[in-house]
PDB file of C-alpha atoms in Angstrom:
ATOM      1  CA  MET A   1      20.140  14.899   8.134  1.00  0.00           C
ATOM      2  CA  ASP A   2      17.464  17.374   9.237  1.00  0.00           C
ATOM      3  CA  ASN A   3      14.261  15.871  10.510  1.00  0.00           C
ATOM      4  CA  PHE A   4      11.946  18.726   9.558  1.00  0.00           C
ATOM      5  CA  ILE A   5      10.521  16.874   6.569  1.00  0.00           C
ATOM      6  CA  TYR A   6       9.715  13.898   8.792  1.00  0.00           C
ATOM      7  CA  ARG A   7       7.928  16.178  11.265  1.00  0.00           C
ATOM      8  CA  ASP A   8       6.086  17.741   8.327  1.00  0.00           C
ATOM      9  CA  PHE A   9       5.027  14.269   7.214  1.00  0.00           C
ATOM     10  CA  ALA A  10       3.743  13.407  10.698  1.00  0.00           C
ATOM     11  CA  ALA A  11       1.733  16.652  10.754  1.00  0.00           C
ATOM     12  CA  TRP A  12       0.501  16.006   7.191  1.00  0.00           C
ATOM     13  CA  LYS A  13      -0.717  12.530   8.208  1.00  0.00           C
ATOM     14  CA  ILE A  14      -2.690  13.955  11.131  1.00  0.00           C
ATOM     15  CA  GLU A  15      -4.150  16.737   8.993  1.00  0.00           C
ATOM     16  CA  ASN A  16      -5.234  14.400   6.177  1.00  0.00           C
ATOM     17  CA  HIS A  17      -6.051  11.255   8.150  1.00  0.00           C
ATOM     18  CA  ASP A  18      -9.832  11.566   7.883  1.00  0.00           C
ATOM     19  CA  VAL A  19      -9.848  12.131   4.121  1.00  0.00           C
ATOM     20  CA  ILE A  20      -7.401   9.285   3.491  1.00  0.00           C
ATOM     21  CA  GLU A  21      -9.494   6.996   5.675  1.00  0.00           C
ATOM     22  CA  ILE A  22     -12.663   7.908   3.758  1.00  0.00           C
ATOM     23  CA  PHE A  23     -10.949   7.102   0.447  1.00  0.00           C
ATOM     24  CA  GLN A  24      -9.608   3.830   1.837  1.00  0.00           C
ATOM     25  CA  LYS A  25     -12.940   2.683   3.299  1.00  0.00           C
ATOM     26  CA  ASN A  26     -14.700   3.438   0.021  1.00  0.00           C
ATOM     27  CA  GLU A  27     -12.001   1.669  -2.046  1.00  0.00           C
ATOM     28  CA  SER A  28     -11.452   4.782  -4.135  1.00  0.00           C
ATOM     29  CA  VAL A  29      -9.131   4.690  -7.135  1.00  0.00           C
ATOM     30  CA  ILE A  30      -7.601   7.809  -5.600  1.00  0.00           C
ATOM     31  CA  HIS A  31      -6.548   5.729  -2.600  1.00  0.00           C
ATOM     32  CA  ASP A  32      -5.155   3.066  -4.945  1.00  0.00           C
ATOM     33  CA  ARG A  33      -3.045   5.756  -6.592  1.00  0.00           C
ATOM     34  CA  ILE A  34      -1.577   7.257  -3.426  1.00  0.00           C
ATOM     35  CA  ASP A  35      -1.270   4.032  -1.422  1.00  0.00           C
ATOM     36  CA  PRO A  36       2.106   2.862  -2.824  1.00  0.00           C
ATOM     37  CA  ILE A  37       3.705   6.208  -2.002  1.00  0.00           C
ATOM     38  CA  TYR A  38       1.934   6.562   1.344  1.00  0.00           C
ATOM     39  CA  SER A  39       2.889   3.012   2.367  1.00  0.00           C
ATOM     40  CA  VAL A  40       6.554   3.526   1.489  1.00  0.00           C
ATOM     41  CA  LEU A  41       6.645   6.840   3.356  1.00  0.00           C
ATOM     42  CA  ASN A  42       5.058   5.247   6.428  1.00  0.00           C
ATOM     43  CA  HIS A  43       7.558   2.388   6.290  1.00  0.00           C
ATOM     44  CA  ILE A  44      10.543   4.738   6.047  1.00  0.00           C
ATOM     45  CA  TYR A  45       9.105   6.969   8.781  1.00  0.00           C
ATOM     46  CA  ASP A  46       8.711   3.941  11.067  1.00  0.00           C
ATOM     47  CA  LEU A  47      12.326   2.938  10.339  1.00  0.00           C
ATOM     48  CA  LEU A  48      13.456   6.427  11.344  1.00  0.00           C
ATOM     49  CA  VAL A  49      11.462   6.272  14.580  1.00  0.00           C
ATOM     50  CA  GLU A  50      12.969   2.844  15.396  1.00  0.00           C
ATOM     51  CA  LYS A  51      16.572   3.516  14.339  1.00  0.00           C
ATOM     52  CA  LYS A  52      16.727   7.311  14.746  1.00  0.00           C
ATOM     53  CA  GLU A  53      18.702   7.473  11.501  1.00  0.00           C
ATOM     54  CA  LEU A  54      18.299   6.555   7.828  1.00  0.00           C
ATOM     55  CA  ASP A  55      20.742   5.959   5.020  1.00  0.00           C
ATOM     56  CA  ASP A  56      20.908   8.575   2.264  1.00  0.00           C
ATOM     57  CA  GLU A  57      19.002   6.447  -0.259  1.00  0.00           C
ATOM     58  CA  LEU A  58      15.957   6.082   1.983  1.00  0.00           C
ATOM     59  CA  ASP A  59      16.112   9.778   2.838  1.00  0.00           C
ATOM     60  CA  ILE A  60      16.081  10.702  -0.870  1.00  0.00           C
ATOM     61  CA  ILE A  61      13.180   8.311  -1.538  1.00  0.00           C
ATOM     62  CA  PHE A  62      11.262   9.798   1.382  1.00  0.00           C
ATOM     63  CA  ARG A  63      11.816  13.406   0.294  1.00  0.00           C
ATOM     64  CA  ALA A  64      10.837  12.734  -3.323  1.00  0.00           C
ATOM     65  CA  GLY A  65       7.800  10.705  -2.288  1.00  0.00           C
ATOM     66  CA  PHE A  66       6.557  13.192   0.282  1.00  0.00           C
ATOM     67  CA  ASN A  67       6.950  16.169  -2.062  1.00  0.00           C
ATOM     68  CA  TYR A  68       5.010  14.289  -4.729  1.00  0.00           C
ATOM     69  CA  LEU A  69       2.315  13.007  -2.362  1.00  0.00           C
ATOM     70  CA  HIS A  70       1.845  16.441  -0.802  1.00  0.00           C
ATOM     71  CA  SER A  71       1.339  18.189  -4.152  1.00  0.00           C
ATOM     72  CA  GLN A  72      -0.925  15.449  -5.533  1.00  0.00           C
ATOM     73  CA  PHE A  73      -3.055  15.329  -2.402  1.00  0.00           C
ATOM     74  CA  GLU A  74      -3.493  19.096  -2.366  1.00  0.00           C
ATOM     75  CA  THR A  75      -4.957  18.842  -5.876  1.00  0.00           C
ATOM     76  CA  ILE A  76      -7.183  15.939  -4.821  1.00  0.00           C
ATOM     77  CA  LYS A  77      -8.425  17.909  -1.823  1.00  0.00           C
ATOM     78  CA  ILE A  78      -9.308  20.887  -4.008  1.00  0.00           C
ATOM     79  CA  TYR A  79     -11.617  18.663  -6.024  1.00  0.00           C
ATOM     80  CA  TYR A  80     -12.953  16.758  -3.013  1.00  0.00           C
ATOM     81  CA  GLU A  81     -13.472  19.652  -0.593  1.00  0.00           C
ATOM     82  CA  LYS A  82     -14.159  22.579  -2.918  1.00  0.00           C
ATOM     83  CA  LEU A  83     -15.770  21.206  -6.061  1.00  0.00           C
ATOM     84  CA  PHE A  84     -17.616  18.306  -4.410  1.00  0.00           C
ATOM     85  CA  GLN A  85     -18.066  19.956  -0.957  1.00  0.00           C
ATOM     86  CA  SER A  86     -16.661  16.792   0.671  1.00  0.00           C
ATOM     87  CA  ASP A  87     -19.571  14.715  -0.678  1.00  0.00           C
ATOM     88  CA  CYS A  88     -17.820  11.362  -0.830  1.00  0.00           C
ATOM     89  CA  ASP A  89     -20.395   9.571  -2.983  1.00  0.00           C
ATOM     90  CA  GLU A  90     -20.423  12.273  -5.628  1.00  0.00           C
ATOM     91  CA  PHE A  91     -16.622  12.548  -5.556  1.00  0.00           C
ATOM     92  CA  LEU A  92     -16.234   8.784  -5.892  1.00  0.00           C
ATOM     93  CA  ALA A  93     -18.394   8.854  -9.014  1.00  0.00           C
ATOM     94  CA  TYR A  94     -15.851  11.209 -10.634  1.00  0.00           C
ATOM     95  CA  SER A  95     -12.658  10.107  -8.884  1.00  0.00           C
ATOM     96  CA  GLU A  96     -11.446   8.174 -11.919  1.00  0.00           C
ATOM     97  CA  MET A  97     -11.665  11.400 -13.922  1.00  0.00           C
ATOM     98  CA  VAL A  98      -9.641  13.210 -11.244  1.00  0.00           C
ATOM     99  CA  LEU A  99      -7.152  10.366 -11.477  1.00  0.00           C
ATOM    100  CA  TYR A 100      -6.868  10.960 -15.235  1.00  0.00           C
ATOM    101  CA  LEU A 101      -6.117  14.639 -14.612  1.00  0.00           C
ATOM    102  CA  LEU A 102      -3.388  13.700 -12.138  1.00  0.00           C
ATOM    103  CA  TYR A 103      -1.916  11.278 -14.640  1.00  0.00           C
ATOM    104  CA  ILE A 104      -1.927  13.969 -17.346  1.00  0.00           C
ATOM    105  CA  TYR A 105      -0.134  16.320 -14.961  1.00  0.00           C
ATOM    106  CA  ASP A 106       2.492  13.634 -14.272  1.00  0.00           C
ATOM    107  CA  VAL A 107       3.042  12.960 -17.971  1.00  0.00           C
ATOM    108  CA  ARG A 108       3.387  16.695 -18.685  1.00  0.00           C
ATOM    109  CA  SER A 109       5.882  17.108 -15.846  1.00  0.00           C
ATOM    110  CA  ASP A 110       7.919  14.157 -17.043  1.00  0.00           C
ATOM    111  CA  MET A 111       7.988  15.481 -20.601  1.00  0.00           C
ATOM    112  CA  GLU A 112       9.114  18.914 -19.422  1.00  0.00           C
ATOM    113  CA  ASN A 113      11.810  17.350 -17.237  1.00  0.00           C
ATOM    114  CA  ASN A 114      13.065  15.582 -20.369  1.00  0.00           C
ATOM    115  CA  ASP A 115      12.977  18.769 -22.516  1.00  0.00           C
ATOM    116  CA  ILE A 116       9.960  17.649 -24.550  1.00  0.00           C
ATOM    117  CA  ASP A 117       7.268  20.177 -25.355  1.00  0.00           C
ATOM    118  CA  SER A 118       4.161  19.141 -23.410  1.00  0.00           C
ATOM    119  CA  ASP A 119       1.897  21.674 -25.106  1.00  0.00           C
ATOM    120  CA  ILE A 120       0.154  19.067 -27.244  1.00  0.00           C
ATOM    121  CA  MET A 121      -3.201  20.018 -28.721  1.00  0.00           C
ATOM    122  CA  GLU A 122      -4.794  16.605 -28.063  1.00  0.00           C
ATOM    123  CA  LEU A 123      -3.597  16.604 -24.463  1.00  0.00           C
ATOM    124  CA  ASN A 124      -4.863  20.145 -23.875  1.00  0.00           C
ATOM    125  CA  GLU A 125      -8.248  19.249 -25.358  1.00  0.00           C
ATOM    126  CA  LEU A 126      -8.506  16.094 -23.255  1.00  0.00           C
ATOM    127  CA  GLU A 127      -7.628  17.964 -20.085  1.00  0.00           C
ATOM    128  CA  ASN A 128     -10.254  20.636 -20.796  1.00  0.00           C
ATOM    129  CA  CYS A 129     -12.826  17.985 -21.684  1.00  0.00           C
ATOM    130  CA  ILE A 130     -12.264  16.123 -18.397  1.00  0.00           C
ATOM    131  CA  GLU A 131     -12.358  19.308 -16.321  1.00  0.00           C
ATOM    132  CA  ASN A 132     -15.593  20.427 -17.997  1.00  0.00           C
ATOM    133  CA  MET A 133     -17.130  16.986 -17.564  1.00  0.00           C
ATOM    134  CA  ILE A 134     -16.386  17.075 -13.832  1.00  0.00           C
ATOM    135  CA  ILE A 135     -17.649  20.638 -13.386  1.00  0.00           C
ATOM    136  CA  GLU A 136     -20.842  19.934 -15.330  1.00  0.00           C
ATOM    137  CA  ARG A 137     -21.243  16.488 -13.687  1.00  0.00           C
ATOM    138  CA  ARG A 138     -21.665  14.789 -17.044  1.00  0.00           C
ATOM    139  CA  ASN A 139     -21.222  11.031 -17.198  1.00  0.00           C
ATOM    140  CA  ASP A 140     -19.331  10.584 -20.470  1.00  0.00           C
ATOM    141  CA  PHE A 141     -17.000   8.110 -18.762  1.00  0.00           C
ATOM    142  CA  ASP A 142     -16.568   5.696 -21.677  1.00  0.00           C
ATOM    143  CA  TYR A 143     -15.936   8.538 -24.101  1.00  0.00           C
ATOM    144  CA  ILE A 144     -13.268  10.006 -21.804  1.00  0.00           C
ATOM    145  CA  LYS A 145     -11.627   6.610 -21.282  1.00  0.00           C
ATOM    146  CA  ASP A 146     -11.384   6.080 -25.065  1.00  0.00           C
ATOM    147  CA  LYS A 147     -10.184   9.653 -25.589  1.00  0.00           C
ATOM    148  CA  MET A 148      -7.563   9.191 -22.855  1.00  0.00           C
ATOM    149  CA  ASN A 149      -6.145   6.082 -24.528  1.00  0.00           C
ATOM    150  CA  GLU A 150      -6.091   7.765 -27.965  1.00  0.00           C
ATOM    151  CA  THR A 151      -4.418  10.871 -26.581  1.00  0.00           C
ATOM    152  CA  LEU A 152      -1.795   8.928 -24.656  1.00  0.00           C
ATOM    153  CA  LYS A 153      -0.838   7.100 -27.846  1.00  0.00           C
ATOM    154  CA  VAL A 154      -0.193  10.489 -29.473  1.00  0.00           C
ATOM    155  CA  VAL A 155       1.748  11.728 -26.427  1.00  0.00           C
ATOM    156  CA  TYR A 156       3.850   8.572 -26.070  1.00  0.00           C
ATOM    157  CA  SER A 157       4.760   8.742 -29.767  1.00  0.00           C
ATOM    158  CA  LYS A 158       6.422  12.108 -29.055  1.00  0.00           C
ATOM    159  CA  MET A 159       8.602  10.599 -26.317  1.00  0.00           C
ATOM    160  CA  ASN A 160      11.789   8.784 -27.181  1.00  0.00           C
ATOM    161  CA  TYR A 161      11.592   6.699 -24.002  1.00  0.00           C
ATOM    162  CA  ASP A 162       9.094   4.576 -22.094  1.00  0.00           C
ATOM    163  CA  TYR A 163       7.228   6.666 -19.536  1.00  0.00           C
ATOM    164  CA  VAL A 164       7.249   5.215 -16.024  1.00  0.00           C
ATOM    165  CA  SER A 165       5.063   6.983 -13.481  1.00  0.00           C
ATOM    166  CA  ILE A 166       6.231   7.794  -9.982  1.00  0.00           C
ATOM    167  CA  VAL A 167       3.443   5.544  -8.702  1.00  0.00           C
ATOM    168  CA  ASP A 168       4.932   2.607 -10.634  1.00  0.00           C
ATOM    169  CA  ILE A 169       8.361   3.471  -9.234  1.00  0.00           C
ATOM    170  CA  PHE A 170       6.992   3.463  -5.695  1.00  0.00           C
ATOM    171  CA  VAL A 171       5.259   0.123  -6.267  1.00  0.00           C
ATOM    172  CA  GLU A 172       8.701  -1.283  -7.107  1.00  0.00           C
ATOM    173  CA  ILE A 173      10.307   0.455  -4.114  1.00  0.00           C
ATOM    174  CA  ALA A 174       7.598  -1.020  -1.872  1.00  0.00           C
ATOM    175  CA  GLU A 175       8.333  -4.520  -3.177  1.00  0.00           C
ATOM    176  CA  ASN A 176      12.069  -4.003  -2.604  1.00  0.00           C
ATOM    177  CA  LEU A 177      11.346  -2.896   0.972  1.00  0.00           C
ATOM    178  CA  GLY A 178       9.152  -5.948   1.567  1.00  0.00           C
ATOM    179  CA  ILE A 179       5.868  -4.024   1.522  1.00  0.00           C
ATOM    180  CA  PHE A 180       3.243  -6.058  -0.296  1.00  0.00           C
ATOM    181  CA  LEU A 181       0.541  -3.750  -1.600  1.00  0.00           C
ATOM    182  CA  TYR A 182      -1.517  -5.939  -3.905  1.00  0.00           C
ATOM    183  CA  GLU A 183      -1.492  -9.464  -2.605  1.00  0.00           C
ATOM    184  CA  ASP A 184      -4.805 -10.463  -4.188  1.00  0.00           C
ATOM    185  CA  ASN A 185      -5.680  -7.465  -6.313  1.00  0.00           C
ATOM    186  CA  GLU A 186      -4.413  -6.922  -9.801  1.00  0.00           C
ATOM    187  CA  LEU A 187      -3.921  -3.232 -10.558  1.00  0.00           C
ATOM    188  CA  LEU A 188      -2.990  -1.817 -13.936  1.00  0.00           C
ATOM    189  CA  LEU A 189      -0.923   1.335 -13.726  1.00  0.00           C
ATOM    190  CA  GLY A 190       0.545   1.210 -17.198  1.00  0.00           C
ATOM    191  CA  ARG A 191      -0.125   2.685 -20.576  1.00  0.00           C
ATOM    192  CA  GLU A 192      -3.818   1.969 -21.149  1.00  0.00           C
ATOM    193  CA  VAL A 193      -6.641   2.870 -18.807  1.00  0.00           C
TER     194      VAL A 193
END
């Protein structure tokens, strides 16, 4: 097993520590989204440091999780650093909308991986509407939330399976590894937002 990905993760943590800490301190929904993956990766990384070796299953989980986290966080940072000029308060006001865009990206990717056409008019319109809302700093939050639920019903009707997000998968992995993420908090990661 090569350890380059684990070194990359350690470097990634150092590089992104301040931003992650800001999101955590401000109880951002963005932090809620990445926390299950980040916690599992930290746990596996700590196991590697202690034992100097991991079984293949944990290595696969780590690689999949880190690749996902890295790509998602790069998108988040584009919004946070470029569009919002690292203004945490302004970003937090729109972070739920960024979360919706990430969720749409995940659904599209999952559909494509299952040979389902993800070029759905309603989904394209919703994505454009959210992006424009963020750029123009409009506050049509309730409208977008309703539109998101309506659009997801259309999208899910085109799937012949129940969609399970990678975040939900990592919540389950965390529980199986004895990592308790939401002891007192109830978090809905399912079909309706």
